[in-house]
Short mmCIF file of C-alpha atoms in Angstrom, two decimals:
data_model
loop_
_atom_site.label_atom_id
_atom_site.label_comp_id
_atom_site.label_asym_id
_atom_site.label_seq_id
_atom_site.Cartn_x
_atom_site.Cartn_y
_atom_site.Cartn_z
CA MET X 159 191.48 60.74 -97.41
CA LEU X 160 191.34 61.16 -93.64
CA LYS X 161 192.59 57.58 -93.25
CA ASN X 162 195.53 58.41 -95.39
CA ASP X 163 196.08 61.53 -93.31
CA ARG X 164 196.27 59.45 -90.09
CA ILE X 165 198.69 56.86 -91.71
CA GLU X 166 200.91 59.66 -92.91
CA LEU X 167 200.87 61.29 -89.42
CA LEU X 168 201.79 57.94 -87.79
CA LEU X 169 204.67 57.60 -90.30
CA ARG X 170 205.89 61.04 -89.49
CA ILE X 171 205.81 60.47 -85.72
CA THR X 172 207.67 57.13 -86.22
CA ILE X 173 210.38 58.81 -88.25
CA ILE X 174 210.82 61.53 -85.60
CA GLU X 175 211.12 58.91 -82.91
CA ARG X 176 213.75 56.94 -84.81
CA ASN X 177 215.82 60.05 -85.32
CA GLU X 178 215.88 60.69 -81.55
CA ASN X 179 218.95 58.75 -80.39
CA THR X 180 218.60 60.06 -76.85
CA PRO X 181 215.44 60.45 -74.55
CA VAL X 182 214.13 63.99 -74.22
CA THR X 183 215.53 65.67 -71.09
CA SER X 184 215.10 69.20 -69.73
CA ASP X 185 218.54 70.47 -71.03
CA LYS X 186 219.13 73.92 -69.70
CA SER X 187 220.12 75.40 -73.05
CA ASN X 188 216.99 73.92 -74.83
CA ASP X 189 214.87 74.91 -71.91
CA ASP X 190 215.93 78.56 -72.06
CA GLN X 191 215.11 78.55 -75.77
CA ALA X 192 211.62 77.04 -75.15
CA GLN X 193 210.65 79.52 -72.51
CA CYS X 194 208.95 81.75 -75.04
CA ASP X 195 207.89 80.38 -78.34
CA GLN X 196 204.92 79.85 -80.65
CA PHE X 197 203.00 76.58 -80.44
CA PRO X 198 199.84 75.12 -81.99
CA VAL X 199 196.89 75.37 -79.53
CA PHE X 200 194.29 72.66 -78.94
CA PRO X 201 191.19 73.76 -76.76
CA LEU X 202 189.69 70.81 -75.00
CA PRO X 203 187.25 70.24 -72.07
CA ILE X 204 190.00 68.52 -69.92
CA PHE X 205 191.98 69.76 -66.93
CA MET X 206 195.58 68.84 -67.17
CA LEU X 207 198.72 69.97 -65.16
CA ALA X 208 202.44 69.42 -65.63
CA GLY X 209 203.27 65.73 -65.24
CA GLY X 210 199.85 64.59 -66.38
CA VAL X 211 199.19 62.13 -69.16
CA GLN X 212 196.12 62.08 -71.37
CA ARG X 213 195.04 59.93 -74.29
CA LEU X 214 193.42 61.97 -77.09
CA ARG X 215 191.33 60.74 -80.02
CA ILE X 216 192.03 62.72 -83.14
CA PHE X 217 189.50 62.65 -85.93
CA GLU X 218 188.64 66.25 -86.98
CA PRO X 219 190.55 67.40 -90.04
CA SER X 220 191.64 70.64 -88.28
CA ALA X 221 193.02 68.58 -85.26
CA LEU X 222 194.85 66.21 -87.56
CA SER X 223 196.51 69.10 -89.20
CA MET X 224 197.30 70.64 -85.79
CA ILE X 225 198.90 67.40 -84.60
CA THR X 226 200.95 67.08 -87.81
CA GLU X 227 202.24 70.63 -87.24
CA ALA X 228 202.98 69.69 -83.57
CA THR X 229 205.26 66.80 -84.75
CA LYS X 230 207.46 69.35 -86.55
CA SER X 231 208.07 71.29 -83.32
CA ASN X 232 208.33 70.60 -79.59
CA GLY X 233 204.71 69.67 -78.95
CA PHE X 234 201.58 71.73 -78.63
CA ILE X 235 199.48 73.57 -76.03
CA ILE X 236 196.18 72.17 -74.47
CA THR X 237 193.91 74.90 -73.16
CA LEU X 238 190.87 74.44 -70.98
CA ARG X 239 187.65 74.87 -72.94
CA GLN X 240 184.56 74.94 -70.70
CA ASN X 241 181.94 76.10 -73.14
CA GLU X 242 181.53 74.55 -76.55
CA GLU X 243 179.59 77.53 -77.88
CA GLU X 244 181.71 80.30 -76.42
CA ILE X 245 185.22 80.69 -77.98
CA VAL X 246 187.59 82.88 -75.98
CA GLU X 247 191.43 83.40 -75.97
CA PRO X 248 192.61 81.40 -73.05
CA LYS X 249 195.18 82.96 -70.65
CA TRP X 250 196.90 79.69 -69.80
CA GLY X 251 197.49 76.20 -70.98
CA THR X 252 199.72 73.14 -70.58
CA HIS X 253 202.55 72.50 -72.87
CA VAL X 254 202.40 68.79 -73.94
CA GLN X 255 204.61 66.42 -75.84
CA ILE X 256 203.40 63.39 -77.68
CA VAL X 257 204.86 60.24 -76.05
CA ASP X 258 202.83 57.47 -77.72
CA PHE X 259 200.44 56.94 -80.51
CA GLY X 260 198.29 54.33 -82.24
CA LEU X 261 195.50 53.71 -84.71
CA GLY X 262 192.33 52.06 -83.43
CA SER X 263 190.31 49.42 -85.07
CA ASP X 264 187.84 52.17 -86.02
CA GLY X 265 190.57 54.03 -87.86
CA ILE X 266 190.76 56.79 -85.24
CA LEU X 267 194.16 58.11 -84.36
CA THR X 268 195.03 58.10 -80.66
CA ILE X 269 197.87 60.04 -79.11
CA ASP X 270 199.19 60.01 -75.51
CA VAL X 271 200.56 63.35 -74.35
CA LEU X 272 202.64 64.22 -71.40
CA GLY X 273 202.37 67.67 -69.69
CA LEU X 274 205.78 69.35 -69.67
CA ARG X 275 205.05 72.79 -68.06
CA MET X 276 202.32 75.37 -67.51
CA VAL X 277 202.33 78.30 -69.75
CA MET X 278 200.77 81.78 -70.22
CA LEU X 279 199.45 82.49 -73.69
CA SER X 280 199.49 85.68 -75.85
CA ASP X 281 199.61 86.85 -79.52
CA PHE X 282 196.94 84.34 -80.89
CA GLN X 283 196.96 83.82 -84.66
CA THR X 284 195.00 81.58 -86.96
CA GLN X 285 197.16 79.91 -89.61
CA LYS X 286 196.36 77.96 -92.63
CA LYS X 287 193.98 75.08 -92.30
CA GLY X 288 192.42 76.86 -89.25
CA ILE X 289 195.37 76.04 -86.95
CA LEU X 290 195.38 78.22 -83.94
CA VAL X 291 198.82 79.21 -82.61
CA ALA X 292 199.96 81.37 -79.73
CA THR X 293 203.09 82.55 -77.94
CA ALA X 294 203.72 80.54 -74.81
CA THR X 295 205.77 81.84 -71.86
CA THR X 296 206.56 79.49 -68.84
CA LEU X 297 204.05 79.99 -65.93
CA PRO X 298 205.62 79.26 -62.54
CA HIS X 299 203.36 76.56 -60.89
CA TRP X 300 203.76 74.06 -58.05
CA SER X 301 203.04 71.15 -60.45
CA CYS X 302 206.23 72.04 -62.40
CA ASN X 303 208.43 71.78 -59.24
CA HIS X 304 209.91 68.60 -60.70
CA ASP X 305 210.76 67.87 -64.35
CA PRO X 306 208.04 65.42 -65.42
CA LEU X 307 210.53 63.73 -67.85
CA SER X 308 213.19 63.08 -65.07
CA PHE X 309 211.02 61.98 -62.13
CA TYR X 310 213.14 58.84 -62.05
CA CYS X 311 214.26 59.76 -58.78
CA HIS X 312 217.01 61.60 -57.32
CA HIS X 313 216.01 60.67 -53.76
CA VAL X 314 213.04 59.60 -51.74
CA HIS X 315 211.11 62.45 -50.10
CA SER X 316 209.79 61.96 -46.64
CA LEU X 317 205.99 61.79 -46.69
CA THR X 318 203.71 63.83 -44.46
CA GLU X 319 200.61 62.24 -42.97
CA VAL X 320 198.27 63.90 -45.49
CA HIS X 321 200.59 63.11 -48.43
CA SER X 322 200.81 59.55 -47.38
CA SER X 323 197.07 59.13 -47.02
CA LEU X 324 196.55 60.79 -50.45
CA ALA X 325 199.21 58.63 -52.19
CA VAL X 326 197.49 55.54 -50.91
CA ILE X 327 194.17 56.83 -52.39
CA LEU X 328 195.83 57.56 -55.75
CA GLU X 329 197.43 54.19 -55.88
CA ASN X 330 194.17 52.57 -55.22
CA VAL X 331 192.81 54.56 -58.21
CA PHE X 332 195.42 53.16 -60.36
CA LEU X 333 194.73 49.66 -59.18
CA ASN X 334 191.03 50.02 -60.03
CA ASN X 335 191.38 51.81 -63.31
CA ARG X 336 193.31 49.71 -65.89
CA GLU X 337 193.21 52.37 -68.58
CA LEU X 338 194.57 55.15 -66.28
CA SER X 339 197.27 52.77 -64.95
CA ARG X 340 198.40 52.07 -68.50
CA LEU X 341 198.84 55.71 -69.15
CA TYR X 342 200.95 56.18 -66.03
CA GLN X 343 203.44 53.36 -66.23
CA THR X 344 205.55 54.93 -63.40
CA HIS X 345 203.89 56.29 -60.27
CA TYR X 346 205.78 59.07 -58.36
CA LEU X 347 203.92 58.66 -55.13
CA ASN X 348 206.86 60.02 -53.08
CA TYR X 349 206.37 63.48 -54.63
CA ALA X 350 203.43 65.39 -53.10
CA GLU X 351 203.20 67.72 -56.16
CA TRP X 352 202.76 64.88 -58.52
CA VAL X 353 200.22 63.06 -56.30
CA TYR X 354 198.09 66.16 -55.62
CA ALA X 355 198.17 67.18 -59.31
CA ARG X 356 196.97 63.67 -60.46
CA LEU X 357 194.18 63.66 -57.87
CA LEU X 358 193.07 67.37 -58.78
CA GLU X 359 192.74 66.17 -62.44
CA ILE X 360 190.31 63.38 -61.57
CA VAL X 361 188.33 64.44 -58.45
CA PRO X 362 184.67 65.56 -59.04
CA LEU X 363 185.23 69.22 -59.01
CA SER X 364 184.00 71.52 -61.75
CA LEU X 365 186.49 72.67 -64.27
CA ASN X 366 185.93 76.12 -62.98
CA GLU X 367 186.83 75.15 -59.43
CA LYS X 368 189.96 73.20 -60.65
CA GLU X 369 191.11 76.20 -62.61
CA LYS X 370 191.46 78.26 -59.45
CA PHE X 371 194.46 76.20 -58.45
CA VAL X 372 196.32 77.48 -61.60
CA TYR X 373 196.20 81.21 -60.64
CA GLN X 374 194.30 81.98 -57.40
CA LEU X 375 194.86 79.22 -54.87
CA GLU X 376 198.08 77.74 -53.43
CA PHE X 377 199.47 74.28 -53.00
CA MET X 378 198.62 74.09 -49.32
CA GLN X 379 194.99 75.07 -50.00
CA LEU X 380 194.86 72.18 -52.49
CA GLU X 381 196.14 69.82 -49.81
CA GLN X 382 193.24 70.97 -47.54
CA VAL X 383 190.63 70.50 -50.27
CA LEU X 384 191.89 67.10 -51.36
CA GLY X 385 192.11 65.91 -47.81
CA SER X 386 188.50 66.96 -47.15
CA LEU X 387 187.22 65.43 -50.36
CA CYS X 388 188.92 62.12 -49.95
CA GLU X 389 187.39 61.86 -46.44
CA LYS X 390 183.92 62.15 -47.99
CA ILE X 391 184.10 60.23 -51.22
CA HIS X 392 185.42 56.97 -52.49
CA ILE X 393 187.39 57.53 -55.77
CA LYS X 394 187.23 54.78 -58.34
#
């Protein structure tokens, strides 16, 4: 039964993709409409910012139902779940869109998702099949300074010394990690926000420490932290 559900979901995503004659862009009229809306919520123990890409393995029936619902709307919300036993209503999340999918040899559905924007969450509800939904309102954040779907570049930014050094480190990460490199087919190394966001997602900090850069700490503080960390460790 679950295998049939995965096949049905793959067909649904394929039909949606075929019906999209133009690539998704951040059209202003659509953007205004999406500023505050209801989306399915998927709590996961991963830290993801706008512009990030993650590959998810979908096997639980509730997760399959949630992804199916997400294909009917403009994506879903990934929230940070730090404790498997403690379930709390998260204050923030990352609005993501499915950009690729597949069915592994083990029959497990995989989806690649792209972070579109950071959001604040409210008005949680549990719908049929146990799907959690919430109202999402755009959260201004430095990782959203550029549209992740239109990074294909307007002009080349001048690189500061710290930015240049961190961009080289991130480039080496991609060169040494084939799976990560496949997820990020285009590397926007000229954009400090993109480089710092990708490094923050993978550096060995606790989820609690990373979460501080969503609300409490500023972009320049992140630059200092990343610069210090990358002097001390070799990221692979």
